Amino acid sequence: GAETVALEYRRSGTEEWRAADVTLAEDGTCSARIAPRWSEQTNAAGLTVHTIDPTTGLFAGRTYEYKVTIDGTERTRTFATGGTQTITNGDMEDGNMTCFTQQNSSAPFWASGNNSFASKLCTQSTFLGAPGAHCAKMAATSAAGVLAAGNLLSGIFYKDGLTKGVVEFGQPYDWTARPTALHLKYYAEKIGIVDVNMHEGAPIGAGQQDVARIFVAIVDWNGRHKVTSGTAAPTGTWDPEQSRTTDEGAVIAYGSLSIGASSEGGQMIDTVIPLFYYDAETKPSGRYSIVLSCATSAYGDFMVGCKSNVLYVDDFSWVY
């Protein structure tokens, strides 16, 4: 039977109070809607993307204060949100993960391109500044003018004959909350000059600075996305920063870090990769709903890059 109701909220004493939209129903009940604000921008490919204002809305793993004013009487309470999620084996501590072996054709989450011709594209290692005892080390290699970029990804890998490798990107992930960014640690021990340049199509070539890359994509796919590379021209190459969709379905969000120089300081670098959302409403419904990819050469599928690049990564987690 209240005549006026107002609700304000804030993240447990750290921000100014913000008003929520309150609706009074005829039966005397009221409801409040709290939603994040989004900023719209255009990415480098000319596509419209959205980022979340972290000072608005409700996020996973937080405690909030709210105050309700009913006909001039104020009441204050607190509540906590759940929903935080981990990234499977994001600490790289399990030495039995298939990404550190040559058995990647049915990888449960992390995979690599390790095979009988290039067995150390991804190995478990150590590095100063890694939060645990271990991290993942990716090292490029080359034989007979063919580049094998060091790599680590969520998906599977297998050989198709002697000269073709196949990556199928994507692993199931049951989302419960929308993150704002991906956190990880990395160290680029060497990112050199392109000295292998086999196929056309890459934006860099021989004699230019190579670029390592780490990216994440939240996808709504009906199957894994297949990319082949080898002595023949690659097929299925894709970039979540360049397209909102693949043949398998929609790319809901992505984040990308390009590393165009060797790191300095000798200690792993703590970094946050912001997520850019193409779709600010939809929750992924497909089976293959997360892609994580790390490569010592961003254009390794074109056999373009530096054959001595080395990249370490560790401590993958979500930022809310």
CSV table of N, CA and C in Angstrom, one decimal, residues 217-284:
chain,number,residue,atom,x,y,z
A,217,ALA,N,37.2,-15.8,-26.9
A,217,ALA,CA,35.9,-15.5,-27.5
A,217,ALA,C,34.8,-16.3,-26.8
A,218,ILE,N,33.7,-15.6,-26.5
A,218,ILE,CA,32.5,-16.2,-26.1
A,218,ILE,C,31.6,-16.4,-27.3
A,219,VAL,N,31.3,-17.7,-27.6
A,219,VAL,CA,30.6,-18.0,-28.9
A,219,VAL,C,29.4,-18.8,-28.6
A,220,ASP,N,28.5,-18.8,-29.6
A,220,ASP,CA,27.3,-19.5,-29.5
A,220,ASP,C,27.3,-20.4,-30.8
A,221,TRP,N,28.1,-21.5,-30.7
A,221,TRP,CA,28.3,-22.3,-31.9
A,221,TRP,C,27.6,-23.7,-31.8
A,222,ASN,N,27.3,-24.2,-32.9
A,222,ASN,CA,26.7,-25.6,-33.0
A,222,ASN,C,27.7,-26.6,-33.2
A,223,GLY,N,29.0,-26.3,-33.3
A,223,GLY,CA,30.1,-27.2,-33.5
A,223,GLY,C,31.4,-26.5,-33.4
A,224,ARG,N,32.5,-27.2,-33.3
A,224,ARG,CA,33.8,-26.5,-33.3
A,224,ARG,C,34.1,-25.9,-34.7
A,225,HIS,N,34.9,-24.9,-34.6
A,225,HIS,CA,35.4,-24.3,-35.9
A,225,HIS,C,36.7,-24.8,-36.3
A,226,LYS,N,36.8,-25.3,-37.5
A,226,LYS,CA,38.0,-26.0,-38.0
A,226,LYS,C,38.9,-25.1,-38.8
A,227,VAL,N,40.2,-25.2,-38.5
A,227,VAL,CA,41.2,-24.5,-39.2
A,227,VAL,C,42.3,-25.5,-39.6
A,228,THR,N,42.7,-25.5,-40.8
A,228,THR,CA,43.8,-26.4,-41.3
A,228,THR,C,45.0,-25.5,-41.7
A,229,SER,N,46.2,-26.0,-41.5
A,229,SER,CA,47.4,-25.3,-41.9
A,229,SER,C,48.5,-26.3,-42.2
A,230,GLY,N,49.4,-26.0,-43.0
A,230,GLY,CA,50.5,-26.9,-43.4
A,230,GLY,C,51.2,-26.4,-44.7
A,231,THR,N,51.6,-27.3,-45.5
A,231,THR,CA,52.3,-26.9,-46.7
A,231,THR,C,51.4,-26.3,-47.7
A,232,ALA,N,50.1,-26.7,-47.7
A,232,ALA,CA,49.1,-26.1,-48.5
A,232,ALA,C,48.5,-24.8,-47.8
A,233,ALA,N,47.9,-24.0,-48.6
A,233,ALA,CA,47.3,-22.7,-48.0
A,233,ALA,C,46.3,-23.1,-46.9
A,234,PRO,N,46.2,-22.3,-45.9
A,234,PRO,CA,45.3,-22.6,-44.8
A,234,PRO,C,43.8,-22.5,-45.2
A,235,THR,N,43.0,-23.2,-44.4
A,235,THR,CA,41.5,-23.0,-44.6
A,235,THR,C,40.9,-22.7,-43.3
A,236,GLY,N,39.8,-22.0,-43.3
A,236,GLY,CA,39.0,-21.8,-42.1
A,236,GLY,C,39.6,-20.7,-41.2
A,237,THR,N,40.6,-20.0,-41.6
A,237,THR,CA,41.2,-18.9,-40.7
A,237,THR,C,40.1,-17.9,-40.3
A,238,TRP,N,40.1,-17.5,-39.1
A,238,TRP,CA,39.1,-16.6,-38.6
A,238,TRP,C,39.7,-15.7,-37.5
A,239,ASP,N,39.0,-14.6,-37.2
A,239,ASP,CA,39.4,-13.7,-36.2
A,239,ASP,C,38.2,-13.1,-35.6
A,240,PRO,N,38.0,-13.3,-34.3
A,240,PRO,CA,36.8,-12.8,-33.6
A,240,PRO,C,36.7,-11.2,-33.6
A,241,GLU,N,37.8,-10.6,-33.8
A,241,GLU,CA,37.9,-9.1,-33.9
A,241,GLU,C,37.4,-8.6,-35.2
A,242,GLN,N,37.4,-9.5,-36.2
A,242,GLN,CA,37.1,-9.1,-37.6
A,242,GLN,C,35.7,-9.5,-38.1
A,243,SER,N,35.0,-10.4,-37.3
A,243,SER,CA,33.7,-10.9,-37.7
A,243,SER,C,32.8,-11.3,-36.5
A,244,ARG,N,31.6,-11.0,-36.7
A,244,ARG,CA,30.6,-11.3,-35.6
A,244,ARG,C,30.1,-12.8,-35.7
A,245,THR,N,30.4,-13.5,-36.8
A,245,THR,CA,29.9,-14.8,-36.9
A,245,THR,C,30.9,-15.7,-37.6
A,246,THR,N,30.7,-17.0,-37.5
A,246,THR,CA,31.4,-18.0,-38.3
A,246,THR,C,30.3,-18.9,-38.8
A,247,ASP,N,30.6,-19.9,-39.6
A,247,ASP,CA,29.6,-20.8,-40.1
A,247,ASP,C,28.9,-21.6,-39.0
A,248,GLU,N,29.6,-21.7,-37.8
A,248,GLU,CA,29.0,-22.4,-36.7
A,248,GLU,C,28.0,-21.6,-35.9
A,249,GLY,N,28.0,-20.3,-36.0
A,249,GLY,CA,27.1,-19.5,-35.2
A,249,GLY,C,27.8,-18.1,-34.8
A,250,ALA,N,27.2,-17.5,-33.8
A,250,ALA,CA,27.6,-16.1,-33.5
A,250,ALA,C,28.8,-16.1,-32.5
A,251,VAL,N,29.5,-15.0,-32.7
A,251,VAL,CA,30.5,-14.6,-31.7
A,251,VAL,C,29.9,-13.5,-30.8
A,252,ILE,N,29.7,-13.8,-29.5
A,252,ILE,CA,29.0,-12.9,-28.6
A,252,ILE,C,30.0,-11.9,-28.1
A,253,ALA,N,31.2,-12.3,-27.8
A,253,ALA,CA,32.2,-11.3,-27.3
A,253,ALA,C,33.6,-11.8,-27.5
A,254,TYR,N,34.5,-10.9,-27.5
A,254,TYR,CA,35.9,-11.3,-27.7
A,254,TYR,C,36.8,-10.3,-26.9
A,255,GLY,N,38.0,-10.8,-26.7
A,255,GLY,CA,39.1,-9.9,-26.1
A,255,GLY,C,40.4,-10.4,-26.8
A,256,SER,N,41.3,-9.4,-27.1
A,256,SER,CA,42.5,-9.8,-27.8
A,256,SER,C,43.7,-9.0,-27.3
A,257,LEU,N,44.9,-9.6,-27.2
A,257,LEU,CA,46.1,-9.0,-26.9
A,257,LEU,C,47.2,-9.4,-27.9
A,258,SER,N,47.7,-8.4,-28.6
A,258,SER,CA,48.8,-8.6,-29.5
A,258,SER,C,50.1,-8.2,-28.8
A,259,ILE,N,51.1,-9.0,-29.0
A,259,ILE,CA,52.4,-8.8,-28.4
A,259,ILE,C,53.5,-8.7,-29.5
A,260,GLY,N,53.9,-7.4,-29.7
A,260,GLY,CA,54.8,-7.1,-30.9
A,260,GLY,C,56.2,-6.9,-30.5
A,261,ALA,N,56.6,-7.3,-29.3
A,261,ALA,CA,58.0,-7.2,-28.9
A,261,ALA,C,58.3,-8.1,-27.8
A,262,SER,N,59.6,-8.5,-27.6
A,262,SER,CA,60.0,-9.3,-26.5
A,262,SER,C,59.8,-8.5,-25.2
A,263,SER,N,59.4,-9.2,-24.2
A,263,SER,CA,59.1,-8.6,-22.9
A,263,SER,C,60.4,-8.3,-22.2
A,264,GLU,N,60.3,-7.3,-21.2
A,264,GLU,CA,61.5,-6.9,-20.4
A,264,GLU,C,61.2,-7.2,-19.0
A,265,GLY,N,62.3,-7.2,-18.2
A,265,GLY,CA,62.2,-7.4,-16.7
A,265,GLY,C,62.3,-8.7,-16.2
A,266,GLY,N,62.2,-9.8,-17.0
A,266,GLY,CA,62.5,-11.1,-16.6
A,266,GLY,C,61.4,-11.7,-15.6
A,267,GLN,N,60.3,-11.1,-15.5
A,267,GLN,CA,59.2,-11.6,-14.6
A,267,GLN,C,57.9,-11.5,-15.4
A,268,MET,N,57.0,-12.5,-15.1
A,268,MET,CA,55.7,-12.6,-15.8
A,268,MET,C,54.9,-11.3,-15.6
A,269,ILE,N,54.2,-10.9,-16.6
A,269,ILE,CA,53.5,-9.6,-16.6
A,269,ILE,C,52.0,-9.9,-16.4
A,270,ASP,N,51.5,-9.3,-15.3
A,270,ASP,CA,50.1,-9.4,-15.0
A,270,ASP,C,49.3,-8.5,-15.9
A,271,THR,N,48.3,-9.1,-16.6
A,271,THR,CA,47.5,-8.3,-17.6
A,271,THR,C,46.1,-8.6,-17.6
A,272,VAL,N,45.3,-7.7,-18.0
A,272,VAL,CA,43.8,-7.8,-18.1
A,272,VAL,C,43.4,-7.5,-19.6
A,273,ILE,N,42.7,-8.4,-20.2
A,273,ILE,CA,42.3,-8.2,-21.6
A,273,ILE,C,40.8,-7.9,-21.5
A,274,PRO,N,40.4,-6.6,-21.8
A,274,PRO,CA,38.9,-6.3,-21.8
A,274,PRO,C,38.1,-7.1,-22.8
A,275,LEU,N,36.9,-7.4,-22.5
A,275,LEU,CA,36.0,-8.1,-23.4
A,275,LEU,C,35.1,-7.0,-24.1
A,276,PHE,N,35.0,-7.2,-25.4
A,276,PHE,CA,34.1,-6.4,-26.2
A,276,PHE,C,32.9,-7.2,-26.7
A,277,TYR,N,31.7,-6.8,-26.4
A,277,TYR,CA,30.6,-7.6,-26.7
A,277,TYR,C,29.9,-7.1,-28.0
A,278,TYR,N,29.7,-8.1,-28.9
A,278,TYR,CA,28.8,-7.8,-30.0
A,278,TYR,C,27.3,-7.9,-29.6
A,279,ASP,N,27.1,-8.8,-28.7
A,279,ASP,CA,25.7,-9.0,-28.2
A,279,ASP,C,25.7,-8.8,-26.7
A,280,ALA,N,25.0,-7.8,-26.2
A,280,ALA,CA,24.9,-7.5,-24.8
A,280,ALA,C,23.8,-8.1,-24.1
A,281,GLU,N,23.0,-9.0,-24.8
A,281,GLU,CA,21.9,-9.6,-24.1
A,281,GLU,C,21.9,-11.1,-24.1
A,282,THR,N,22.3,-11.8,-25.2
A,282,THR,CA,22.2,-13.2,-25.3
A,282,THR,C,23.2,-14.0,-24.5
A,283,LYS,N,22.8,-15.1,-23.9
A,283,LYS,CA,23.7,-16.0,-23.2
A,283,LYS,C,23.9,-17.2,-24.2
A,284,PRO,N,25.2,-17.6,-24.3
A,284,PRO,CA,25.5,-18.7,-25.3
A,284,PRO,C,24.6,-19.9,-24.9
